Amino acid sequence: MIFFGKIWCIVLTICLTSFVLWDEGFADENLVGMSLEELLGTKVSVASVHEESLQKVPAIVSQFSQDQLKKLGIYSVQEALELFTGFLVNRSLNGTRNVEIRGLVDSRNQKILFLLNETPYWLAATGDIPVDDIHIDLVERIEVIRGPGAVLYGTNASAGVIKVVTRNRQDSSLNLVTNQFGSWGVSAVHGAYGDEDDRSWLIHGSIERKDYEELEVRNSLTVDQSSGSFLENLSGTLDDNIERDTVYFNYQSGGLDVQAHWFRSEEHAVTNGTLISPNTFNRYAALLSSQYLWQEGDEQTKVFLDYNLFFSKTEVEDLFLIYGFDEDGSIEFASDGWKNFRIRTGVQDLRQISNEVSVLIGFETELRSTGDYLYRDQSNGAIIDSIGGGISTTPGYDSILLYGEQEAREDSLYLQLDWDMSHDFRTILGARLTKNEFTDAKLTPRLSFVWQLDQKSTLKLLQASGFNSPTFSQNSIIDSNGRARTEKVRAETNQTIDLQYQYQGQAWSLSLNGFYYKIDDVIQRRNGLVSNLDGFERDGLEAELSYRQSDFTFLANTSYLRQGYSVRDNDPAVNFTPRFLANLGGVWQLNSKASLGIRAQYIGPRYNARPYFDIASNLSFGWSEWLSFDVGFKGMMGLERVYPDVVSYRETTIRRIPRLVFLKVSYES
């Protein structure tokens, strides 16, 4: 069946491609590639306070545009992230998507900073980020930093930074996506821009109902009800259904920029890897941010204020069955989640001291809050204060808590000197001082050297620091006896060194990078408990290659982590990390209306997971100026993809064959 599935996908792709070629002949010879000046002028903003070219930016940065992602048949931010060098997105049984960068991963993504435009977007209680809750049709481009970015961004910018830049266009669009299992999604974007008043606004909304084949769960923990003991090496299935709704609004006028985002999502999961307790994992979030930018002469000042509400609720069947409590229940935040927020404000000033030297100084203060995280009986809505087995009310509270209501303030001051000695050599020296109520003050420095060897070649030597303040869940989590412990977790720090060579020619571009990092006081979850582990070191290599001509674009990237897929006592996560990752992609402009994109992905072996290789294709066809179609095939190799348990590092795995056929219809005006 798998063999015939592969043949069917390939034959259908060829037939559809032949149809569009027959419709309008071969590729238009008048199509031209980007000039060298245009290629060198490709701008990114994730590693600086203003846009810079990829060659000049003082960090290891990559980006993909909406047009590139669309032609390769990428329908979500999660898929887009796996196209970046050294990135991997893991699925966990608890419903989260764990993003891995250079082998660094956390059960709730606390080591990665997620930005919606300029604004951090994450859950204060756990550090979780909206990996797939920004709709792909809203995205103008995605930029990433591989490695720390703590001087500019502070907490969580340790393994890397992900920045989603939203669209800001005059056009409007309506998109419909469906697949062969009955999934469907509707996305609508509408915007306007007026030159006279220098104002623009954009509104976007989406509804998604995803229905896929069941996930197979192997080696999952379950329980023998007669003895109360845990059993292993059992299998089961889990429905792979997801509901997601989003709304986004942006308004700009002069130096004012206001944005708002809201989403809710629901999907099936299991509690603590136990198949006898399937659940529905719900997440809710709202982000409201504003900033104002003054620019006068060589001085630029920005003030900002943002509010982020973000919480989850898990509805569990047969909650605590092991203790004799077989009623349905929920794990949720008190006060309907309203106490789970972050409020951040600050000021940033960039001043040009001379033609060669600029100074950046900034101050931020942030208040983080979480409510009681507790258990509730779904039958009567009552808060659970006892579940038998010797587990009863948490001392000092009238219920059983995973962690109690808390607040924490974090203040930071940062300074950065940018010395462009000549057009050929640039030095950046900076540092950030951070004080969190949970930890001692931490100083995170940055030092960057950028040599412009010639018009096409650049050499970079970069030192950067990362810093993770413990989240509320990490500082206070239920122990093995069901009682809330108060042992404090120390802050995690990351020191990284990168050496990168970049070449950008008329058609070819190449990037070669070697990295080394050392992490101290590693915050790690094992067997449900969080603690600081001894530090460890890792190193590896990365390469990116692209080729462009008038009717064809090719890209390739690969990463090598020397310690990957090995057993190390002080670094349990590395055994769950592949040593090699690779991506290949190509887009053919078949004619003035149609393009064919093909991409391949390789994930090396890791704990309980064999190597994974897959091919996907996408045919885009513009029926008219306002109507277009995309047909995409995924899982064309028919191979099983295995997701090891990077939450608790246990024997649990999720397995699926991601074989899908997608159809997308787009209307633009």
XYZ file of C-alpha atoms in Angstrom:
669
model
C 0.000 0.000 0.000
C 2.832 2.384 0.825
C 4.492 1.642 -2.543
C 1.296 2.393 -4.463
C 0.787 5.547 -2.389
C 4.205 6.806 -3.512
C 3.483 6.014 -7.152
C 0.056 7.691 -6.948
C 1.540 10.930 -5.563
C 4.307 11.036 -8.180
C 1.988 10.283 -11.109
C -0.552 12.883 -10.017
C 2.176 15.510 -9.619
C 3.458 14.786 -13.144
C -0.058 14.928 -14.598
C -0.875 18.234 -12.966
C 2.473 19.686 -14.049
C 1.887 18.545 -17.635
C -1.527 20.195 -17.605
C -0.224 23.640 -16.659
C 2.650 23.341 -19.161
C 0.218 22.394 -21.914
C -1.907 25.372 -20.915
C 0.791 27.957 -21.631
C 4.009 26.520 -22.945
C 7.326 26.463 -21.149
C 8.907 28.957 -18.809
C 8.790 32.597 -19.766
C 12.272 33.584 -20.960
C 11.684 37.185 -19.882
C 11.647 36.184 -16.206
C 14.867 37.434 -14.641
C 16.581 36.598 -11.345
C 17.471 39.071 -8.664
C 20.532 41.218 -9.277
C 23.577 40.976 -7.019
C 22.681 44.331 -5.478
C 19.179 43.057 -4.700
C 20.529 39.840 -3.179
C 23.019 41.741 -1.020
C 20.219 44.080 -0.005
C 18.035 41.349 1.508
C 17.153 42.789 4.917
C 16.550 41.190 8.308
C 15.733 42.849 11.635
C 15.744 40.024 14.204
C 19.338 40.674 15.362
C 19.398 44.486 15.271
C 17.269 47.493 16.173
C 16.907 48.283 12.470
C 17.011 46.290 9.257
C 20.402 45.100 8.002
C 21.616 42.934 5.143
C 22.336 39.272 5.858
C 26.029 39.881 5.170
C 26.328 42.690 7.721
C 24.101 41.383 10.503
C 26.222 40.479 13.584
C 24.572 37.114 14.309
C 23.833 33.728 12.696
C 20.575 34.647 10.964
C 18.361 33.038 8.301
C 15.012 33.984 6.811
C 12.294 32.681 4.492
C 9.651 34.823 2.837
C 5.951 34.098 2.407
C 6.462 33.579 -1.325
C 9.248 31.019 -0.780
C 7.221 29.102 1.784
C 4.110 29.095 -0.401
C 5.896 27.744 -3.466
C 7.415 24.940 -1.394
C 3.953 23.940 -0.140
C 4.423 24.967 3.486
C 1.069 25.533 5.164
C 2.045 26.325 8.784
C 4.674 28.110 10.868
C 5.614 24.749 12.394
C 6.488 23.343 8.953
C 8.361 26.536 8.092
C 10.584 26.265 11.167
C 11.819 22.806 10.144
C 13.088 24.340 6.901
C 15.692 26.339 8.866
C 19.173 24.947 9.465
C 19.436 22.983 12.713
C 15.738 23.328 13.590
C 13.455 20.461 14.562
C 9.893 20.535 15.930
C 8.922 17.628 18.199
C 5.380 16.543 19.055
C 4.705 15.693 22.692
C 1.911 13.661 24.200
C 0.889 16.597 26.385
C -0.061 18.599 23.277
C 2.929 20.936 23.048
C 5.253 21.460 20.081
C 8.845 21.446 21.309
C 11.192 23.471 19.105
C 14.773 22.242 19.024
C 17.629 24.480 17.859
C 21.124 23.014 17.604
C 19.966 20.194 19.858
C 18.768 22.485 22.658
C 15.173 21.746 23.620
C 12.880 22.318 26.587
C 9.619 20.599 27.499
C 7.775 23.943 27.183
C 10.098 25.888 24.817
C 11.523 28.020 27.608
C 14.935 28.235 25.895
C 13.509 29.990 22.795
C 12.197 33.531 22.470
C 9.224 33.940 20.116
C 8.528 37.421 18.674
C 5.427 38.620 16.853
C 7.019 41.516 15.020
C 8.886 43.276 17.857
C 6.904 41.810 20.764
C 7.785 38.731 22.899
C 4.887 36.251 22.984
C 5.028 33.451 25.582
C 3.291 31.876 28.566
C 4.676 33.221 31.856
C 3.802 30.063 33.816
C 5.784 27.619 31.650
C 7.571 29.502 28.839
C 5.393 27.914 26.141
C 5.230 29.730 22.783
C 2.573 29.886 20.008
C 4.509 27.706 17.559
C 1.555 27.084 15.258
C -0.912 29.718 16.437
C 0.165 32.470 14.029
C -1.544 31.671 10.735
C 0.838 31.236 7.807
C -1.234 33.530 5.555
C -0.539 36.400 7.968
C 3.229 35.948 7.663
C 5.351 38.210 5.477
C 8.564 36.421 6.458
C 10.107 34.400 9.290
C 13.540 35.308 10.629
C 15.568 33.286 13.131
C 18.740 33.625 15.185
C 20.596 30.378 15.809
C 22.199 30.941 19.172
C 21.637 33.421 22.008
C 20.288 36.949 21.642
C 20.108 38.004 25.287
C 21.663 41.483 24.939
C 18.788 42.731 22.788
C 16.014 40.473 24.111
C 16.876 39.199 27.609
C 15.203 36.135 29.130
C 14.549 33.022 26.993
C 16.721 34.135 24.049
C 19.117 31.296 24.838
C 18.929 28.556 22.191
C 17.607 30.994 19.617
C 15.098 33.643 18.577
C 12.132 33.217 16.212
C 10.631 36.376 14.727
C 7.404 36.298 12.719
C 6.999 39.461 10.634
C 3.386 40.048 9.611
C 2.103 41.275 6.290
C 1.653 44.977 5.632
C 0.152 45.258 2.177
C -2.717 46.927 0.414
C -4.094 43.705 -1.017
C -6.786 41.516 0.499
C -7.061 37.758 0.246
C -9.309 34.827 1.089
C -7.779 31.349 1.378
C -9.294 27.896 1.785
C -7.174 24.829 2.624
C -8.400 21.237 2.798
C -6.983 17.695 2.741
C -8.213 14.196 1.998
C -9.191 13.491 5.629
C -11.759 16.282 5.692
C -9.613 18.937 7.349
C -10.371 22.476 6.333
C -9.229 25.953 7.142
C -10.374 29.419 6.110
C -8.152 32.475 6.311
C -9.034 36.051 5.378
C -6.752 39.083 5.251
C -7.775 42.665 4.521
C -5.642 45.766 4.706
C -5.329 49.336 3.461
C -2.564 51.896 3.203
C -2.883 55.643 2.628
C 0.143 57.673 1.531
C -1.537 60.969 2.347
C -1.896 60.312 6.077
C 0.930 57.750 6.357
C -1.496 55.318 7.952
C -2.026 51.623 7.444
C -4.141 48.926 9.001
C -4.475 45.192 8.631
C -6.978 42.672 9.966
C -6.747 38.906 9.668
C -8.916 36.038 10.861
C -8.710 32.288 10.489
C -10.662 29.156 11.406
C -9.017 25.722 11.191
C -10.420 22.256 11.792
C -7.719 19.650 11.204
C -8.490 15.946 11.085
C -5.680 13.486 10.377
C -5.046 9.775 10.731
C -4.696 8.499 14.282
C -1.338 8.793 16.002
C 0.224 5.569 17.193
C 1.642 5.764 20.723
C 4.198 3.083 21.673
C 5.958 2.246 24.936
C 3.602 4.603 26.688
C 3.205 4.293 30.443
C -0.059 2.832 31.621
C -1.201 1.360 34.916
C -2.314 -2.054 36.195
C -5.549 -1.190 38.007
C -5.359 -4.292 40.215
C -1.896 -3.565 41.600
C -1.548 0.165 40.955
C 1.868 -0.399 39.364
C 3.049 1.112 36.082
C 3.490 -1.057 33.013
C 5.557 -0.281 29.927
C 5.965 -1.454 26.332
C 2.270 -1.021 25.560
C 0.742 0.595 22.498
C -2.344 2.576 21.704
C -3.777 5.229 19.393
C -4.648 8.880 19.802
C -6.974 10.978 17.645
C -5.037 13.645 15.766
C -7.676 16.355 15.641
C -6.957 20.061 16.073
C -9.222 23.104 16.272
C -7.707 26.568 16.051
C -9.164 30.076 15.655
C -7.141 33.303 15.383
C -7.701 37.050 14.971
C -5.029 39.694 14.301
C -5.162 43.482 13.977
C -2.425 46.019 13.248
C -2.560 49.813 12.965
C 0.320 52.115 12.030
C 0.399 55.894 11.836
C 3.655 57.818 11.734
C 5.784 56.450 14.559
C 2.869 54.641 16.240
C 2.497 50.895 15.833
C -0.323 48.991 17.597
C -1.050 45.274 17.207
C -3.418 42.771 18.794
C -3.569 38.994 18.435
C -5.946 36.406 19.892
C -6.145 32.651 19.493
C -7.708 29.531 20.946
C -6.654 25.978 20.142
C -7.843 22.504 21.097
C -6.307 19.107 20.410
C -6.204 15.573 21.768
C -3.366 14.537 24.056
C -2.680 12.282 27.046
C -1.756 13.141 30.613
C 1.808 12.349 31.738
C 2.218 9.746 28.991
C -0.576 7.569 30.435
C -2.943 6.256 27.752
C -5.672 5.488 30.285
C -6.057 9.249 30.817
C -6.661 10.795 27.376
C -7.355 14.501 27.466
C -8.239 17.569 25.474
C -5.514 20.193 25.634
C -6.838 23.754 25.296
C -4.815 26.954 24.995
C -5.969 30.572 25.019
C -3.950 33.744 24.461
C -4.329 37.446 23.784
C -1.549 39.900 22.968
C -1.867 43.686 22.883
C 1.206 45.785 22.177
C 2.014 49.354 21.248
C 5.206 51.210 20.501
C 6.108 54.727 19.421
C 9.263 55.635 17.539
C 10.746 59.138 17.475
C 13.503 59.854 14.997
C 15.331 63.172 14.864
C 18.629 63.516 13.083
C 21.004 60.790 14.251
C 18.925 59.853 17.300
C 16.176 57.244 17.439
C 14.076 56.638 20.558
C 11.444 53.956 21.060
C 9.038 53.413 23.939
C 6.841 50.333 24.201
C 4.157 48.716 26.317
C 2.675 45.253 25.848
C 0.278 42.932 27.654
C 0.171 39.177 27.086
C -2.530 36.905 28.533
C -1.702 33.224 27.959
C -3.006 30.089 29.720
C -4.004 26.466 29.176
C -6.667 24.029 30.378
C -6.444 20.244 30.166
C -9.686 18.232 30.331
C -8.806 14.669 31.417
C -10.778 11.436 31.303
C -10.482 9.262 34.451
C -8.306 11.742 36.296
C -6.077 10.013 38.900
C -7.419 6.539 38.111
C -4.293 5.080 39.701
C -5.473 6.473 43.062
C -9.035 5.286 42.688
C -10.453 8.592 41.441
C -12.118 7.613 38.175
C -14.160 10.764 37.530
C -13.340 13.073 34.627
C -11.436 16.135 35.734
C -9.383 19.054 34.533
C -6.004 20.611 35.199
C -6.463 24.350 34.957
C -5.631 27.779 36.295
C -7.854 29.448 38.862
C -9.816 32.608 37.992
C -10.408 31.269 34.450
C -6.772 31.981 33.598
C -6.991 35.755 33.986
C -4.057 35.875 36.414
C -1.705 34.375 33.834
C -0.173 37.395 32.156
C 2.948 39.372 31.387
C 3.160 43.179 31.289
C 6.310 44.668 29.782
C 7.372 48.265 29.215
C 10.618 50.043 28.460
C 12.566 52.579 26.452
C 15.346 52.196 23.899
C 17.612 54.933 22.534
C 19.961 54.636 19.558
C 22.393 57.504 19.061
C 24.948 58.036 16.274
C 28.020 59.413 18.037
C 30.043 59.766 14.833
C 30.098 58.408 11.313
C 31.676 55.205 12.632
C 30.235 54.787 16.133
C 26.677 54.337 17.427
C 25.498 53.602 20.971
C 22.345 51.710 21.957
C 21.009 51.901 25.507
C 17.768 50.476 26.838
C 15.811 49.640 29.947
C 12.976 47.122 30.396
C 10.791 46.097 33.293
C 8.366 43.199 33.207
C 5.766 41.876 35.630
C 4.882 38.187 35.311
C 1.942 36.571 37.038
C 0.307 33.153 37.326
C -2.726 31.870 39.192
C -3.175 28.682 41.207
C -2.680 25.653 38.957
C -5.087 23.014 40.301
C -7.348 20.024 39.696
C -11.104 20.288 39.205
C -13.840 17.627 39.214
C -15.698 17.946 35.900
C -18.865 16.336 37.272
C -19.613 19.121 39.766
C -17.030 21.817 39.049
C -15.523 21.488 42.529
C -11.820 21.987 43.175
C -10.229 18.672 44.204
C -8.622 18.677 47.642
C -7.968 14.937 48.049
C -7.452 11.999 45.679
C -6.526 9.182 48.039
C -3.240 7.370 48.118
C -2.081 9.711 50.873
C -2.333 12.769 48.605
C -4.420 15.576 50.086
C -4.507 19.338 50.392
C -1.231 21.146 49.675
C 0.057 22.707 52.933
C -1.001 26.337 53.165
C -3.773 25.921 50.570
C -7.298 24.505 50.488
C -6.684 22.351 47.387
C -4.052 20.202 45.661
C -1.798 22.484 43.643
C 0.799 21.925 40.973
C 1.941 25.430 41.868
C 0.352 28.385 43.595
C -0.443 31.966 42.648
C 2.751 33.970 42.161
C 4.159 37.184 40.754
C 7.710 38.026 39.729
C 9.327 41.173 38.398
C 12.310 41.255 36.085
C 14.307 44.423 35.357
C 17.095 44.729 32.828
C 19.479 47.387 31.546
C 21.496 46.940 28.360
C 24.186 48.849 26.493
C 25.732 48.186 23.077
C 28.527 49.902 21.179
C 28.655 49.507 17.377
C 31.965 50.578 15.823
C 32.096 50.412 12.024
C 35.808 51.176 11.678
C 35.609 51.072 7.902
C 33.322 49.588 5.320
C 35.369 46.394 5.665
C 35.456 45.842 9.452
C 32.853 46.181 12.180
C 32.940 45.516 15.932
C 29.983 45.234 18.301
C 30.405 45.122 22.070
C 27.387 44.902 24.362
C 26.049 43.560 27.639
C 22.769 43.178 29.483
C 22.287 43.170 33.261
C 19.163 41.284 34.361
C 17.651 41.025 37.841
C 14.835 38.575 38.424
C 13.088 38.034 41.775
C 13.815 34.305 41.487
C 17.550 34.660 40.778
C 20.662 36.732 41.367
C 21.610 39.451 38.896
C 23.099 38.091 35.667
C 25.405 39.857 33.205
C 25.249 38.555 29.620
C 27.905 40.022 27.259
C 28.164 40.051 23.482
C 31.170 40.580 21.215
C 31.000 40.457 17.408
C 33.558 40.970 14.636
C 32.417 41.222 11.011
C 35.025 41.357 8.214
C 33.899 42.281 4.695
C 36.553 40.357 2.712
C 35.265 41.667 -0.623
C 31.936 42.607 -2.159
C 30.779 38.985 -2.103
C 32.456 37.462 0.969
C 32.154 38.020 4.712
C 33.796 36.438 7.752
C 32.177 36.648 11.203
C 33.498 35.783 14.654
C 30.702 36.026 17.211
C 30.424 35.558 20.969
C 26.941 35.703 22.482
C 25.266 34.923 25.797
C 21.907 33.481 26.756
C 19.998 33.693 30.003
C 16.895 31.831 31.208
C 15.052 32.913 34.325
C 13.152 29.966 35.849
C 9.444 29.994 35.114
C 6.782 29.627 37.794
C 6.254 25.951 36.967
C 9.984 25.266 37.178
C 10.307 26.893 40.586
C 7.316 25.196 42.185
C 6.013 21.894 40.901
C 4.293 18.923 42.528
C 6.661 16.290 43.880
C 6.402 12.495 43.643
C 4.192 12.448 46.769
C 1.742 14.930 45.294
C 2.814 17.842 47.496
C 4.020 21.145 46.139
C 7.720 21.616 46.699
C 9.378 25.037 46.941
C 12.974 24.256 45.994
C 14.253 27.137 43.894
C 15.793 26.593 40.491
C 18.807 28.671 39.509
C 19.005 30.646 36.266
C 20.503 28.903 33.237
C 23.245 30.629 31.216
C 24.597 29.847 27.744
C 27.901 31.042 26.241
C 28.252 30.542 22.480
C 31.022 31.129 19.933
C 30.363 31.061 16.161
C 32.739 31.346 13.220
C 30.920 31.906 9.922
C 31.987 32.407 6.314
C 29.409 33.810 3.852
C 29.594 34.120 0.082
C 26.929 35.863 -1.982
C 27.323 35.799 -5.749
C 25.033 36.557 -8.637
C 23.593 33.049 -8.680
C 25.201 31.158 -5.796
C 25.221 31.854 -2.083
C 27.046 29.806 0.548
C 27.288 29.907 4.320
C 29.610 27.733 6.423
C 29.476 27.921 10.201
C 31.106 26.231 13.162
C 29.679 26.667 16.651
C 30.579 25.852 20.237
C 28.495 26.466 23.327
C 28.738 25.858 27.034
C 25.670 25.811 29.277
C 25.802 26.159 33.051
C 23.084 25.351 35.609
C 21.021 23.563 32.963
C 17.290 23.686 33.746
C 16.010 20.209 32.900
C 12.841 18.198 33.539
C 13.282 14.485 34.312
C 10.552 12.142 35.552
C 8.226 15.106 36.064
C 10.620 17.088 38.296
C 12.705 20.132 37.397
C 16.216 20.772 38.670
C 19.569 22.277 37.691
C 22.029 19.845 36.129
C 25.777 20.281 35.826
C 26.878 22.189 32.770
C 27.750 20.619 29.440
C 29.426 21.583 26.178
C 28.389 20.990 22.594
C 29.804 21.825 19.182
C 28.881 21.327 15.581
C 28.861 22.513 11.971
C 26.219 24.108 9.726
C 26.094 24.745 5.985
C 23.615 26.557 3.742
C 23.649 26.683 -0.056
C 21.318 28.346 -2.551
C 21.240 28.861 -6.287
C 19.072 31.213 -8.311
C 18.432 31.689 -11.980
C 15.549 33.094 -13.995
C 13.235 30.087 -13.725
C 14.790 27.907 -11.019
C 15.721 28.281 -7.352
C 17.525 25.668 -5.284
C 18.293 25.599 -1.564
C 20.006 23.149 0.751
C 21.077 23.187 4.367
C 22.501 20.713 6.825
C 23.625 20.674 10.441
C 25.921 18.359 12.389
C 25.944 18.111 16.197
C 28.973 16.118 17.329
C 27.365 14.980 20.592
C 24.039 14.072 18.999
C 22.460 10.656 19.620
C 24.811 9.712 22.440
C 24.385 8.852 26.125
C 25.771 11.429 28.569
C 24.940 11.491 32.264
C 24.963 15.284 32.573
C 23.117 15.878 29.285
C 20.095 13.547 28.943
C 18.549 15.554 26.099
C 21.402 14.876 23.695
C 20.395 11.208 23.270
C 17.022 12.436 21.951
C 18.758 14.763 19.476
C 19.805 13.645 15.974
C 23.402 14.123 14.936
C 22.451 15.136 11.386
C 19.614 17.228 9.933
C 19.254 18.205 6.269
C 16.838 19.942 3.890
C 16.723 20.206 0.106
C 14.313 22.323 -1.892
C 13.754 23.456 -5.441
C 11.211 25.686 -7.189
C 10.733 25.619 -10.979
C 8.874 28.501 -12.625
C 7.100 26.409 -15.255
C 5.524 29.363 -17.019
C 4.178 32.806 -16.167
C 1.281 31.230 -14.240
C 2.640 28.090 -12.610
C 5.490 26.847 -10.431
C 6.468 23.453 -9.052
C 8.163 23.150 -5.675
C 9.783 19.991 -4.303
C 11.476 19.634 -0.923
C 13.117 16.786 0.943
C 13.849 16.423 4.661
C 16.250 14.131 6.491
C 16.309 13.587 10.280
C 19.088 11.391 11.609
C 18.540 8.577 14.111
C 17.976 9.333 17.786
C 16.659 7.545 20.851
C 13.873 5.094 19.854
C 13.697 6.662 16.382
C 15.169 5.430 13.127
C 16.343 7.880 10.428
C 13.473 9.694 8.732
C 13.416 10.845 5.108
C 10.526 12.360 3.212
C 9.679 14.237 0.032
C 6.895 16.770 -0.461
C 5.768 18.606 -3.582
C 3.562 21.585 -4.356
C 2.101 22.823 -7.635
C 0.997 26.481 -7.710
C -1.173 27.673 -10.564
C -2.478 31.207 -11.088
C -5.800 30.813 -12.848
C -6.190 34.573 -13.170
C -4.918 37.767 -11.559
C -7.169 37.177 -8.562
C -7.610 33.382 -8.333
C -4.911 30.753 -7.733
C -4.687 27.090 -6.732
C -2.081 25.059 -4.857
C -1.997 21.255 -4.756
C 0.450 19.758 -2.272
C 1.578 16.216 -1.498
C 3.302 15.360 1.793
C 4.684 12.076 3.039
C 5.401 10.888 -0.486
C 7.932 8.330 0.794
C 5.288 6.773 3.042
C 7.750 6.419 5.948
C 6.850 6.507 9.605
C 8.025 9.558 11.563
C 8.826 8.931 15.227
C 8.768 11.618 17.914
C 10.687 10.614 21.079
C 9.495 11.988 24.422
C 11.580 15.163 24.901
C 9.324 16.263 27.765
C 10.313 13.636 30.357
C 12.961 11.609 28.425
C 11.099 8.334 28.879
C 10.260 5.373 26.655
C 7.209 7.082 25.161
C 7.064 7.809 21.431
C 4.501 9.164 18.968
C 4.512 7.574 15.524
C 2.710 8.596 12.377
C 2.938 8.382 8.600
C 2.358 12.001 7.512
C 0.860 11.150 4.104
C -1.423 13.994 3.064
C -2.839 15.668 -0.026
C -3.625 19.372 0.329
C -5.640 21.731 -1.830
C -5.453 25.483 -1.321
C -7.631 27.997 -3.152
C -6.653 31.672 -2.867
C -8.526 34.792 -3.890
C -6.674 38.107 -3.886
C -7.797 41.578 -4.799
